[in-house]
Amino acid sequence: MKENLKVVCVQAETYSVYEKERNIQYHVDKILSLKSEHPDLVVFPELSISGYIRESNPENRRDYWNFGAEPVPGPATNRIIEAAKEVGCYVIFGIAERTPATMVPYNSAVLVGPEGFVGVARKIHLPLIEKDYFLQGTEPKVYNTSIGKIGMIICYELFFPESSRMIAINGAEICVFIGFVAVRDAKETAEGKGGGVGIGEEKQYLFNTAPRIRALENQMCFVACTAGGKHDMGGTTGLWQRAGHSKIINNFGDIIAESNLDSEDLVIGTLKASDLRLGRAAYPMLKDRRPWMYECFLRKDL
């Protein structure tokens, strides 16, 4: 990993699938505006290009495919690559990636850099109505870049320690988590119910705490970029409040920088390779694993 790695989380209030062009231009403008900061890595939230999905019905799913989904690499990726080249940084963003299965894209995180398209991660664990919209992803990969070895996970996958562990085993130094993270129905009371899997207050606690644990237990730096603002799910599902509170965390689980907002914000922090070297010497958990003892995970009756 680069000795001093400057990271920017863009906690965006992304627009709907019908305003995809506005989302693309937002990405390009934001990347270019950061040029004076000299970032190494700029991260946007889940589905930041395509916009998040709405209540599941045939019309919404058709529109999401027609207006939101595109190939990777494709037109949006190529425009973001040009901005990344001008700034000299790597960029991770979320998009609905077209697949050969008509009407069923992947929920993908795309990594590009000054050299162009680098790679993609496709969401494996799909919650609730995302199962109606997206095709299940494939085993995560780690990409070796000039700033470090980067793996990516997407939103709900934070609930599954296996996702981060697979990336760590494959050699990642930096785990980038991008999320939409609906905490609650924006019209409800402080009880915190609604807004996807889980209960609002408890889920906010998980998304505030789990990144620190994933970083420490896997000895990786952890970048958590989630969306801010509200999102209209349509129909009876209503208006959802996004979680915000994006974070940049070192391999000791220390928060280097974070947002205290659930609206649009910018989080900037520097990760140090010296911390990674020290931490991996002090916490050799990956070396001390005993994978031959874990066969129970593969049993179909569990």
Short mmCIF file of C-alpha atoms in Angstrom, two decimals:
data_model
loop_
_atom_site.label_atom_id
_atom_site.label_comp_id
_atom_site.label_asym_id
_atom_site.label_seq_id
_atom_site.Cartn_x
_atom_site.Cartn_y
_atom_site.Cartn_z
CA MET A 1 0.00 0.00 0.00
CA LYS A 2 1.12 3.56 -0.65
CA GLU A 3 2.88 4.98 2.43
CA ASN A 4 0.36 7.81 2.87
CA LEU A 5 -2.92 7.12 1.11
CA LYS A 6 -5.34 10.05 0.88
CA VAL A 7 -8.98 8.94 0.68
CA VAL A 8 -12.14 10.94 0.01
CA CYS A 9 -15.63 9.58 0.71
CA VAL A 10 -18.31 11.48 -1.21
CA GLN A 11 -21.44 11.00 0.92
CA ALA A 12 -23.74 11.91 -1.95
CA GLU A 13 -27.49 12.48 -2.08
CA THR A 14 -27.82 10.67 -5.39
CA TYR A 15 -30.80 11.16 -7.69
CA SER A 16 -33.36 8.68 -9.02
CA VAL A 17 -32.98 6.35 -11.99
CA TYR A 18 -34.80 8.92 -14.12
CA GLU A 19 -31.97 11.40 -13.48
CA LYS A 20 -29.05 9.15 -14.32
CA GLU A 21 -27.34 11.81 -16.44
CA ARG A 22 -27.48 14.17 -13.47
CA ASN A 23 -25.83 11.50 -11.34
CA ILE A 24 -23.04 10.95 -13.87
CA GLN A 25 -22.33 14.66 -14.16
CA TYR A 26 -22.32 14.95 -10.36
CA HIS A 27 -19.58 12.31 -10.21
CA VAL A 28 -17.47 14.00 -12.86
CA ASP A 29 -17.84 17.47 -11.31
CA LYS A 30 -17.09 16.22 -7.81
CA ILE A 31 -13.95 14.36 -8.87
CA LEU A 32 -12.65 17.38 -10.77
CA SER A 33 -13.42 19.69 -7.83
CA LEU A 34 -11.13 17.55 -5.64
CA LYS A 35 -8.06 18.04 -7.82
CA SER A 36 -6.47 20.52 -5.39
CA GLU A 37 -6.83 17.95 -2.59
CA HIS A 38 -4.60 15.52 -4.52
CA PRO A 39 -6.64 12.44 -3.53
CA ASP A 40 -5.40 8.91 -4.18
CA LEU A 41 -8.85 7.32 -3.91
CA VAL A 42 -12.33 8.85 -4.25
CA VAL A 43 -15.33 6.72 -3.24
CA PHE A 44 -19.05 7.16 -3.98
CA PRO A 45 -22.02 5.22 -2.49
CA GLU A 46 -23.90 2.14 -3.71
CA LEU A 47 -25.75 2.57 -7.03
CA SER A 48 -24.60 6.17 -7.12
CA ILE A 49 -24.82 6.28 -10.93
CA SER A 50 -28.10 4.42 -11.48
CA GLY A 51 -29.89 5.62 -8.36
CA TYR A 52 -31.35 3.19 -5.85
CA ILE A 53 -34.31 0.96 -6.71
CA ARG A 54 -37.96 1.68 -5.90
CA GLU A 55 -40.85 -0.48 -4.72
CA SER A 56 -40.87 -3.74 -6.66
CA ASN A 57 -43.39 -3.92 -9.49
CA PRO A 58 -43.08 -4.69 -13.23
CA GLU A 59 -43.09 -1.04 -14.29
CA ASN A 60 -40.37 0.01 -11.83
CA ARG A 61 -38.19 -2.97 -12.71
CA ARG A 62 -38.58 -2.29 -16.44
CA ASP A 63 -37.69 1.39 -16.01
CA TYR A 64 -34.70 0.52 -13.84
CA TRP A 65 -33.33 -1.72 -16.58
CA ASN A 66 -34.09 0.73 -19.38
CA PHE A 67 -32.92 3.94 -17.71
CA GLY A 68 -30.46 2.82 -15.03
CA ALA A 69 -28.55 -0.24 -16.22
CA GLU A 70 -25.60 -0.16 -18.61
CA PRO A 71 -22.52 -2.26 -19.45
CA VAL A 72 -19.31 -2.02 -17.43
CA PRO A 73 -17.20 -0.56 -18.79
CA GLY A 74 -19.66 1.63 -20.63
CA PRO A 75 -20.58 5.29 -21.20
CA ALA A 76 -20.74 6.31 -17.51
CA THR A 77 -17.57 4.39 -16.63
CA ASN A 78 -15.69 6.00 -19.50
CA ARG A 79 -16.66 9.52 -18.43
CA ILE A 80 -15.55 8.86 -14.88
CA ILE A 81 -12.27 7.41 -16.17
CA GLU A 82 -11.56 10.69 -17.96
CA ALA A 83 -12.10 12.64 -14.72
CA ALA A 84 -9.91 10.15 -12.79
CA LYS A 85 -7.14 10.59 -15.36
CA GLU A 86 -7.26 14.38 -15.07
CA VAL A 87 -7.06 14.29 -11.27
CA GLY A 88 -4.65 11.33 -11.18
CA CYS A 89 -6.70 9.26 -8.73
CA TYR A 90 -8.62 6.02 -8.40
CA VAL A 91 -12.42 6.15 -8.16
CA ILE A 92 -14.98 3.63 -6.91
CA PHE A 93 -18.68 4.10 -7.67
CA GLY A 94 -21.90 2.06 -7.71
CA ILE A 95 -23.90 1.15 -10.81
CA ALA A 96 -26.52 -1.28 -12.11
CA GLU A 97 -24.39 -3.36 -14.47
CA ARG A 98 -26.12 -4.93 -17.47
CA THR A 99 -25.90 -8.71 -17.79
CA PRO A 100 -26.89 -11.18 -20.55
CA ALA A 101 -30.02 -11.88 -18.45
CA THR A 102 -32.42 -9.22 -19.76
CA MET A 103 -34.05 -7.08 -17.04
CA VAL A 104 -31.72 -8.41 -14.31
CA PRO A 105 -28.51 -6.36 -13.80
CA TYR A 106 -25.80 -6.79 -11.19
CA ASN A 107 -25.54 -4.37 -8.28
CA SER A 108 -21.89 -3.51 -8.88
CA ALA A 109 -19.01 -1.49 -7.47
CA VAL A 110 -16.65 -0.30 -10.21
CA LEU A 111 -12.97 0.59 -9.75
CA VAL A 112 -11.26 2.86 -12.28
CA GLY A 113 -7.99 4.79 -12.21
CA PRO A 114 -5.54 6.85 -14.22
CA GLU A 115 -4.81 3.76 -16.32
CA GLY A 116 -8.52 3.26 -17.10
CA PHE A 117 -10.91 0.48 -16.08
CA VAL A 118 -9.49 -1.69 -13.30
CA GLY A 119 -12.25 -4.04 -12.14
CA VAL A 120 -15.68 -4.64 -10.68
CA ALA A 121 -17.28 -6.28 -7.62
CA ARG A 122 -20.81 -7.67 -7.90
CA LYS A 123 -23.01 -7.83 -4.83
CA ILE A 124 -23.39 -11.42 -3.64
CA HIS A 125 -25.77 -11.00 -0.70
CA LEU A 126 -29.02 -9.38 -1.83
CA PRO A 127 -31.61 -8.23 0.74
CA LEU A 128 -35.39 -8.07 0.41
CA ILE A 129 -36.63 -6.56 -2.86
CA GLU A 130 -33.12 -6.34 -4.30
CA LYS A 131 -33.66 -10.03 -5.09
CA ASP A 132 -36.40 -8.91 -7.51
CA TYR A 133 -34.09 -6.46 -9.28
CA PHE A 134 -30.58 -7.91 -9.34
CA LEU A 135 -28.67 -11.02 -10.30
CA GLN A 136 -26.56 -12.51 -7.52
CA GLY A 137 -22.90 -11.61 -7.82
CA THR A 138 -19.79 -13.70 -7.99
CA GLU A 139 -16.77 -14.31 -5.74
CA PRO A 140 -15.09 -11.01 -4.88
CA LYS A 141 -11.74 -10.17 -6.39
CA VAL A 142 -8.83 -8.07 -5.17
CA TYR A 143 -7.24 -5.61 -7.58
CA ASN A 144 -3.56 -4.71 -7.40
CA THR A 145 -3.21 -0.98 -8.08
CA SER A 146 -0.40 1.55 -7.74
CA ILE A 147 -1.88 2.70 -4.41
CA GLY A 148 -2.50 -0.74 -2.92
CA LYS A 149 -4.47 -3.96 -3.17
CA ILE A 150 -8.18 -3.09 -3.14
CA GLY A 151 -11.26 -5.26 -2.57
CA MET A 152 -14.88 -4.10 -2.51
CA ILE A 153 -18.09 -5.10 -0.75
CA ILE A 154 -21.56 -3.61 -1.06
CA CYS A 155 -24.02 -2.55 1.68
CA TYR A 156 -25.86 -5.63 3.11
CA GLU A 157 -22.62 -7.60 2.78
CA LEU A 158 -21.35 -5.84 5.88
CA PHE A 159 -23.74 -8.14 7.81
CA PHE A 160 -21.71 -11.11 6.55
CA PRO A 161 -18.16 -11.35 7.95
CA GLU A 162 -17.35 -13.87 5.21
CA SER A 163 -17.44 -11.13 2.57
CA SER A 164 -14.65 -9.09 4.16
CA ARG A 165 -12.72 -12.23 5.09
CA MET A 166 -12.69 -13.51 1.50
CA ILE A 167 -11.19 -10.21 0.39
CA ALA A 168 -8.60 -10.32 3.17
CA ILE A 169 -7.56 -13.89 2.30
CA ASN A 170 -7.09 -12.79 -1.30
CA GLY A 171 -4.56 -10.20 -0.15
CA ALA A 172 -6.49 -6.95 0.16
CA GLU A 173 -4.87 -4.09 2.03
CA ILE A 174 -7.90 -1.82 1.62
CA CYS A 175 -11.53 -2.95 1.84
CA VAL A 176 -13.93 -0.43 0.33
CA PHE A 177 -17.55 -0.71 1.43
CA ILE A 178 -20.17 1.25 -0.50
CA GLY A 179 -23.73 1.41 0.78
CA PHE A 180 -27.15 2.93 0.40
CA VAL A 181 -28.10 1.98 4.00
CA ALA A 182 -31.69 3.01 4.63
CA VAL A 183 -31.95 3.55 8.37
CA ARG A 184 -35.65 4.28 8.68
CA ASP A 185 -38.81 5.52 7.06
CA ALA A 186 -38.22 9.28 6.95
CA LYS A 187 -41.84 9.96 8.00
CA GLU A 188 -41.86 7.75 11.07
CA THR A 189 -41.15 8.35 14.74
CA ALA A 190 -37.92 7.66 16.61
CA GLU A 191 -38.83 3.96 16.93
CA GLY A 192 -36.60 3.42 13.93
CA LYS A 193 -38.57 0.69 12.12
CA GLY A 194 -38.57 0.33 8.35
CA GLY A 195 -35.92 1.17 5.78
CA GLY A 196 -34.80 -2.27 4.64
CA VAL A 197 -33.39 -5.15 6.67
CA GLY A 198 -33.30 -4.60 10.43
CA ILE A 199 -34.50 -1.94 12.85
CA GLY A 200 -33.20 1.59 12.41
CA GLU A 201 -31.35 2.34 15.63
CA GLU A 202 -29.81 -1.12 15.88
CA LYS A 203 -28.83 -1.05 12.22
CA GLN A 204 -27.22 2.37 12.64
CA TYR A 205 -25.19 0.87 15.49
CA LEU A 206 -24.09 -2.03 13.29
CA PHE A 207 -23.00 0.21 10.43
CA ASN A 208 -21.12 2.43 12.87
CA THR A 209 -19.39 -0.49 14.62
CA ALA A 210 -18.92 -3.36 12.17
CA PRO A 211 -16.47 -1.51 9.87
CA ARG A 212 -14.08 -1.07 12.80
CA ILE A 213 -14.32 -4.77 13.68
CA ARG A 214 -13.88 -5.89 10.05
CA ALA A 215 -10.78 -3.71 9.80
CA LEU A 216 -9.18 -5.07 12.98
CA GLU A 217 -10.05 -8.75 12.58
CA ASN A 218 -8.82 -8.82 8.97
CA GLN A 219 -5.96 -6.32 9.34
CA MET A 220 -7.14 -4.22 6.42
CA CYS A 221 -7.87 -0.54 6.11
CA PHE A 222 -11.61 -0.04 5.75
CA VAL A 223 -13.30 2.74 3.79
CA ALA A 224 -17.08 2.96 4.35
CA CYS A 225 -18.94 5.34 2.04
CA THR A 226 -22.72 5.49 2.36
CA ALA A 227 -25.35 7.78 0.87
CA GLY A 228 -26.96 10.78 2.54
CA GLY A 229 -30.37 12.38 2.25
CA LYS A 230 -33.70 10.72 1.52
CA HIS A 231 -34.94 8.34 -1.17
CA ASP A 232 -38.50 7.90 -2.40
CA MET A 233 -39.23 4.18 -2.70
CA GLY A 234 -42.64 4.98 -4.17
CA GLY A 235 -46.05 3.43 -3.57
CA THR A 236 -46.73 2.18 -0.06
CA THR A 237 -43.03 1.80 0.80
CA GLY A 238 -42.59 5.54 1.21
CA LEU A 239 -39.65 7.82 1.86
CA TRP A 240 -36.48 6.31 3.31
CA GLN A 241 -33.76 8.14 5.23
CA ARG A 242 -30.22 7.18 4.29
CA ALA A 243 -27.72 6.57 7.07
CA GLY A 244 -24.76 8.78 6.15
CA HIS A 245 -21.95 8.65 8.74
CA SER A 246 -19.29 7.56 6.24
CA LYS A 247 -15.92 6.58 7.73
CA ILE A 248 -12.25 6.06 6.94
CA ILE A 249 -10.73 3.49 9.30
CA ASN A 250 -7.23 2.11 9.69
CA ASN A 251 -6.36 -1.55 10.32
CA PHE A 252 -6.40 -1.01 14.11
CA GLY A 253 -10.07 -0.05 13.91
CA ASP A 254 -9.27 3.61 14.59
CA ILE A 255 -11.56 6.11 12.87
CA ILE A 256 -9.29 8.45 10.91
CA ALA A 257 -12.14 10.62 9.64
CA GLU A 258 -15.94 10.38 9.63
CA SER A 259 -19.13 12.27 8.91
CA ASN A 260 -21.56 13.17 11.68
CA LEU A 261 -24.32 13.83 9.16
CA ASP A 262 -26.99 11.80 7.36
CA SER A 263 -27.04 14.34 4.52
CA GLU A 264 -24.52 15.16 1.79
CA ASP A 265 -20.98 15.44 3.12
CA LEU A 266 -17.32 14.96 2.28
CA VAL A 267 -14.98 12.82 4.42
CA ILE A 268 -11.22 13.13 3.88
CA GLY A 269 -8.51 11.15 5.66
CA THR A 270 -5.06 9.64 5.20
CA LEU A 271 -4.25 5.97 5.79
CA LYS A 272 -0.67 4.92 6.59
CA ALA A 273 1.11 1.81 5.34
CA SER A 274 3.24 1.86 8.51
CA ASP A 275 0.08 1.11 10.53
CA LEU A 276 -0.66 -1.83 8.26
CA ARG A 277 2.83 -3.29 8.73
CA LEU A 278 2.73 -2.86 12.51
CA GLY A 279 -0.81 -4.23 12.82
CA ARG A 280 -0.16 -7.34 10.75
CA ALA A 281 2.84 -8.14 12.93
CA ALA A 282 0.87 -7.60 16.15
CA TYR A 283 -2.37 -9.34 15.07
CA PRO A 284 -1.53 -12.44 12.98
CA MET A 285 -5.13 -13.72 12.81
CA LEU A 286 -5.04 -14.53 9.12
CA LYS A 287 -1.91 -16.67 9.57
CA ASP A 288 -3.46 -18.43 12.57
CA ARG A 289 -6.62 -19.49 10.74
CA ARG A 290 -7.34 -23.24 10.53
CA PRO A 291 -9.46 -23.52 7.37
CA TRP A 292 -9.54 -27.33 7.44
CA MET A 293 -11.52 -27.04 10.67
CA TYR A 294 -14.24 -24.98 8.98
CA GLU A 295 -15.83 -27.66 6.81
CA CYS A 296 -19.11 -27.26 8.69
CA PHE A 297 -19.63 -24.01 6.75
CA LEU A 298 -20.07 -26.07 3.60
CA ARG A 299 -22.70 -28.44 4.97
CA LYS A 300 -25.97 -28.11 3.09
CA ASP A 301 -28.09 -29.04 6.12
CA LEU A 302 -27.07 -25.92 8.06
#
